[in-house]
XYZ file of C-alpha atoms in Angstrom:
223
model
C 16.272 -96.231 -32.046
C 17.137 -93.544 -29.777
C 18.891 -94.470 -26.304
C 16.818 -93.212 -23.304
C 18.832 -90.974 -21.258
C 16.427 -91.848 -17.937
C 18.255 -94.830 -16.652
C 21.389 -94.906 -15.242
C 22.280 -98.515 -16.943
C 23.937 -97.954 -20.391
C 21.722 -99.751 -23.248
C 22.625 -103.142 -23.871
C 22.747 -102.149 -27.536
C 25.664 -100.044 -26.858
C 27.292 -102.499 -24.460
C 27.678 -105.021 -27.229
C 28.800 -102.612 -29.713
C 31.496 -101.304 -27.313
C 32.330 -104.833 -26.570
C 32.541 -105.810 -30.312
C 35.201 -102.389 -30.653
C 37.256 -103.156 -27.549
C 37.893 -106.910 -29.108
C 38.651 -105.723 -32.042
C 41.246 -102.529 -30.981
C 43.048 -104.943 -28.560
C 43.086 -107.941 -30.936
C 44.989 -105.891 -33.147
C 47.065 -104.562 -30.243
C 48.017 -107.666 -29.608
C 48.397 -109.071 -32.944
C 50.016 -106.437 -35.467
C 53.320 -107.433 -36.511
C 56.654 -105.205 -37.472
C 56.973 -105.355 -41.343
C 52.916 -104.843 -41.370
C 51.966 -101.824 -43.278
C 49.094 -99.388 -41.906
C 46.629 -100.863 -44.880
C 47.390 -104.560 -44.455
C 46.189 -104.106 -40.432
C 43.614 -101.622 -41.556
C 42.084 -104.760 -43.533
C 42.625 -107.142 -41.201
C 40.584 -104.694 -38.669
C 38.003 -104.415 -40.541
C 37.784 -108.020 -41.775
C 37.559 -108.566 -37.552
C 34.646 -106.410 -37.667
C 31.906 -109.017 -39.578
C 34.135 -112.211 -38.176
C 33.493 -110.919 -34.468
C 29.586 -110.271 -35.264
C 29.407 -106.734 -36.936
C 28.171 -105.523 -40.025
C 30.043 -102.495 -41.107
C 32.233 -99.420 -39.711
C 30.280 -96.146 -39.433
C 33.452 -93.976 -40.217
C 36.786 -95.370 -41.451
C 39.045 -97.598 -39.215
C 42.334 -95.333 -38.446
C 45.598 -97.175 -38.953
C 48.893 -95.197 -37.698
C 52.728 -96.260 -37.191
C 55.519 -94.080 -36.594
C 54.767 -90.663 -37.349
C 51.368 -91.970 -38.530
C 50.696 -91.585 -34.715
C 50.496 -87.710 -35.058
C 47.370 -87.844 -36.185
C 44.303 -89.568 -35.738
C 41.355 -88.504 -37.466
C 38.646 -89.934 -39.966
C 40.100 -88.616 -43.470
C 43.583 -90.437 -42.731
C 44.119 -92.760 -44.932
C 46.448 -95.506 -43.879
C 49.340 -96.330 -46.004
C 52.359 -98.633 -46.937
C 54.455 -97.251 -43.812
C 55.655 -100.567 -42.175
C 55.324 -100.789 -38.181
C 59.092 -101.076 -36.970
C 60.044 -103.399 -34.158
C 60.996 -100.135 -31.970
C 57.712 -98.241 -32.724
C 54.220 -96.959 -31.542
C 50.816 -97.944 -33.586
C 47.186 -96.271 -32.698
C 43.830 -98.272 -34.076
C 40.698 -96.578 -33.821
C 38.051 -98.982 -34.840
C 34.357 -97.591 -35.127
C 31.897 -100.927 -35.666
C 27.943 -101.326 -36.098
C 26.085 -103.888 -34.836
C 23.524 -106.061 -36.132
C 20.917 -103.889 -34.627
C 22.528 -100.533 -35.545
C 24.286 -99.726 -32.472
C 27.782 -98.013 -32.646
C 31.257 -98.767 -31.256
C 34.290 -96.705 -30.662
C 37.728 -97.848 -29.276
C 41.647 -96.508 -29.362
C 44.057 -98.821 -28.798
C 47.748 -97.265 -28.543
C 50.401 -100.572 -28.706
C 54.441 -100.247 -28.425
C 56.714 -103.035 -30.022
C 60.167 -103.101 -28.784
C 61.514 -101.311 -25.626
C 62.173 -97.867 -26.541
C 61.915 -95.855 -22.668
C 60.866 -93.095 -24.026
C 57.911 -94.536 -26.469
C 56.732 -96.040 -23.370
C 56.853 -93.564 -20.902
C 54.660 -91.991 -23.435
C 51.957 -94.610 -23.733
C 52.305 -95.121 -19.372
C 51.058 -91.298 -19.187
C 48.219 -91.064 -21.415
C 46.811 -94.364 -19.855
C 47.765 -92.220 -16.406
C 45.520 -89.340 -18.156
C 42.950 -91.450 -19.173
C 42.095 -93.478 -15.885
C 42.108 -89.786 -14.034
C 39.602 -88.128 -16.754
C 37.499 -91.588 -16.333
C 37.347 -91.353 -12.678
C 36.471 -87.860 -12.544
C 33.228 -88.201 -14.754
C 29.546 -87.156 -12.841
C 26.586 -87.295 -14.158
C 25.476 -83.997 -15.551
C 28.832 -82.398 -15.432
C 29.732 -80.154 -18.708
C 32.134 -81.011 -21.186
C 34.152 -78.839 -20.715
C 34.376 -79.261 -17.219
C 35.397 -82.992 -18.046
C 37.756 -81.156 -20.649
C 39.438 -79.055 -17.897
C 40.548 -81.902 -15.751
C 42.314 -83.110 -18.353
C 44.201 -80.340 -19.144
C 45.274 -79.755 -15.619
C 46.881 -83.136 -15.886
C 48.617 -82.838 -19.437
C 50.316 -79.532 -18.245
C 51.758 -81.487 -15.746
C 53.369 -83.697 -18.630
C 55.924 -82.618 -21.083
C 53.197 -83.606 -24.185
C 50.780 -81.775 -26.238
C 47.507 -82.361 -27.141
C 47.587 -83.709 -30.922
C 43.531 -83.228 -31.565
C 43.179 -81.660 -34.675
C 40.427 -79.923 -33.178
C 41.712 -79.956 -29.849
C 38.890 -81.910 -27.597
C 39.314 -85.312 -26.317
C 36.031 -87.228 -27.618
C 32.864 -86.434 -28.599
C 28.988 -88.083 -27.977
C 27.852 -90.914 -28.779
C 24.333 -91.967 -30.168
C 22.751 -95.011 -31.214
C 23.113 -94.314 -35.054
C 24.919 -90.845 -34.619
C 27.429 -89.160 -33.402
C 28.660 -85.440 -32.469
C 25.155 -84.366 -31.590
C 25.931 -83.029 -28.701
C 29.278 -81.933 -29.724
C 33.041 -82.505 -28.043
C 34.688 -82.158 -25.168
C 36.670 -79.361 -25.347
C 36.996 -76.265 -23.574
C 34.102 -74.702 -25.195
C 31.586 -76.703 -24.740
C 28.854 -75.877 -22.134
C 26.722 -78.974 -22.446
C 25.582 -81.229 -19.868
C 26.703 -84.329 -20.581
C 23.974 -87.060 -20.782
C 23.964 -90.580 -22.623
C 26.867 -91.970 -24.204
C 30.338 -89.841 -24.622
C 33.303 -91.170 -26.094
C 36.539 -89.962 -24.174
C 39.827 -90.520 -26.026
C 42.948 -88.085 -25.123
C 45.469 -87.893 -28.002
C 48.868 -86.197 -26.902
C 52.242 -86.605 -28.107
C 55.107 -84.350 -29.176
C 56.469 -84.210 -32.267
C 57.641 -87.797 -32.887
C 54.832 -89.835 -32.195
C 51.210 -89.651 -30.606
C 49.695 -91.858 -27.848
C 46.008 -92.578 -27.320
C 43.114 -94.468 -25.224
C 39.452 -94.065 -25.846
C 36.444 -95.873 -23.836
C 33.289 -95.017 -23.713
C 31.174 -93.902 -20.578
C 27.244 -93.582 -19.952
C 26.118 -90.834 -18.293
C 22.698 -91.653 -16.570
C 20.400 -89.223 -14.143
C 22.824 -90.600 -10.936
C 25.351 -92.426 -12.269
C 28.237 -92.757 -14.691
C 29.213 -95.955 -16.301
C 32.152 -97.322 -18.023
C 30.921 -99.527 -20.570
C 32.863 -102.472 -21.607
């Protein structure tokens, strides 16, 4: 089941699978509660995942509060740290579909009013809507990589990626094929890429990730 990479229209496979992980990320954005630990929203994530229509996670659903917000990355293991009602939480939900497709959304949510949490969370949104609307079909990743970049140096953050991209492809029942986006990385980028800055400093991390298809002429923003 291999997307075709002709037509500018993302697959409605991955449209509902995208759909099905937005729901879910901003449901629990919406709905996590201070005095929650990481693993009691981790389960009620993934519980969302088969209630909402799915049928399993194709890598492990990250959970992070607090400092849990420094990383983000698919051997964390959420834990009893309780969200705080001044505090920053990050899900990253990854669902399948009933026909195999896969999802991937990062939600960042603040609870409470802290200034500086939110300033934050208001400038990797900023970064993300500027990487989105730079996106052409065919570009290289790292070209995608390198507007980024000229916009976090503008910003007093860091980038937090433990292997310092800001997303990766996406496939129908894979993912990485075509590698990250990072400086590095030379490939065109066709199909379905998942682009999800992570930057922070060393108190807590912020995040957003969408996906976008890249056809033959156009680029796409599925959700």
């Amino acid at each position: 089941m291999a997307a075709d990479i002709s037509k500018d229209a993302p697959p409605a496979g991955l449209i509902e699978a995208q759909r099905l992980a937005i729901r879910i990320a901003e449901a629990i954005a919406a709905d996590a509660r201070p005095g929650e630990t990481e693993i009691e929203v981790r389960d009620r994530a993934d519980r969302y995942v088969r209630e909402f229509g799915g049928t399993a996670l194709w890598t492990p659903t990250t959970i992070g509060f607090g400092i849990g917000t420094l990383s983000c990355f698919p051997t964390d293991r959420p834990s009893t740290r309780q969200l705080w009602n001044l505090d920053l939480g990050i899900i990253d939900i990854h669902p399948i579909t009933k026909d195999g497709w896969w999802g991937d959304c990062t939600r960042t949510f603040q609870r409470g009013d802290n200034v500086a949490q939110r300033k934050a969370l208001e400038t990797v949104e900023a970064i993300h809507e500027a990487v989105l609307a730079s996106v052409r079909p065919g570009m290289r990743a790292c070209d995608l990589f390198a507007v980024f970049k000229a916009r976090l140096q503008q910003t007093p953050y860091l980038l937090l990626d433990r292997l310092s991209n800001i997303g990766h492809s996406l496939s129908a029942h894979s993912s990485y094929d075509a590698g990250y986006i990072d400086e590095w990385n030379e490939t065109p980028m066709t199909g379905a890429w998942a682009i999800e800055p992570f930057i922070g400093n060393h108190l807590y991390g912020v995040k957003k990730e969408d996906v976008v298809w890249f056809g033959p002429t156009a680029c796409t923003l599925v959700r």
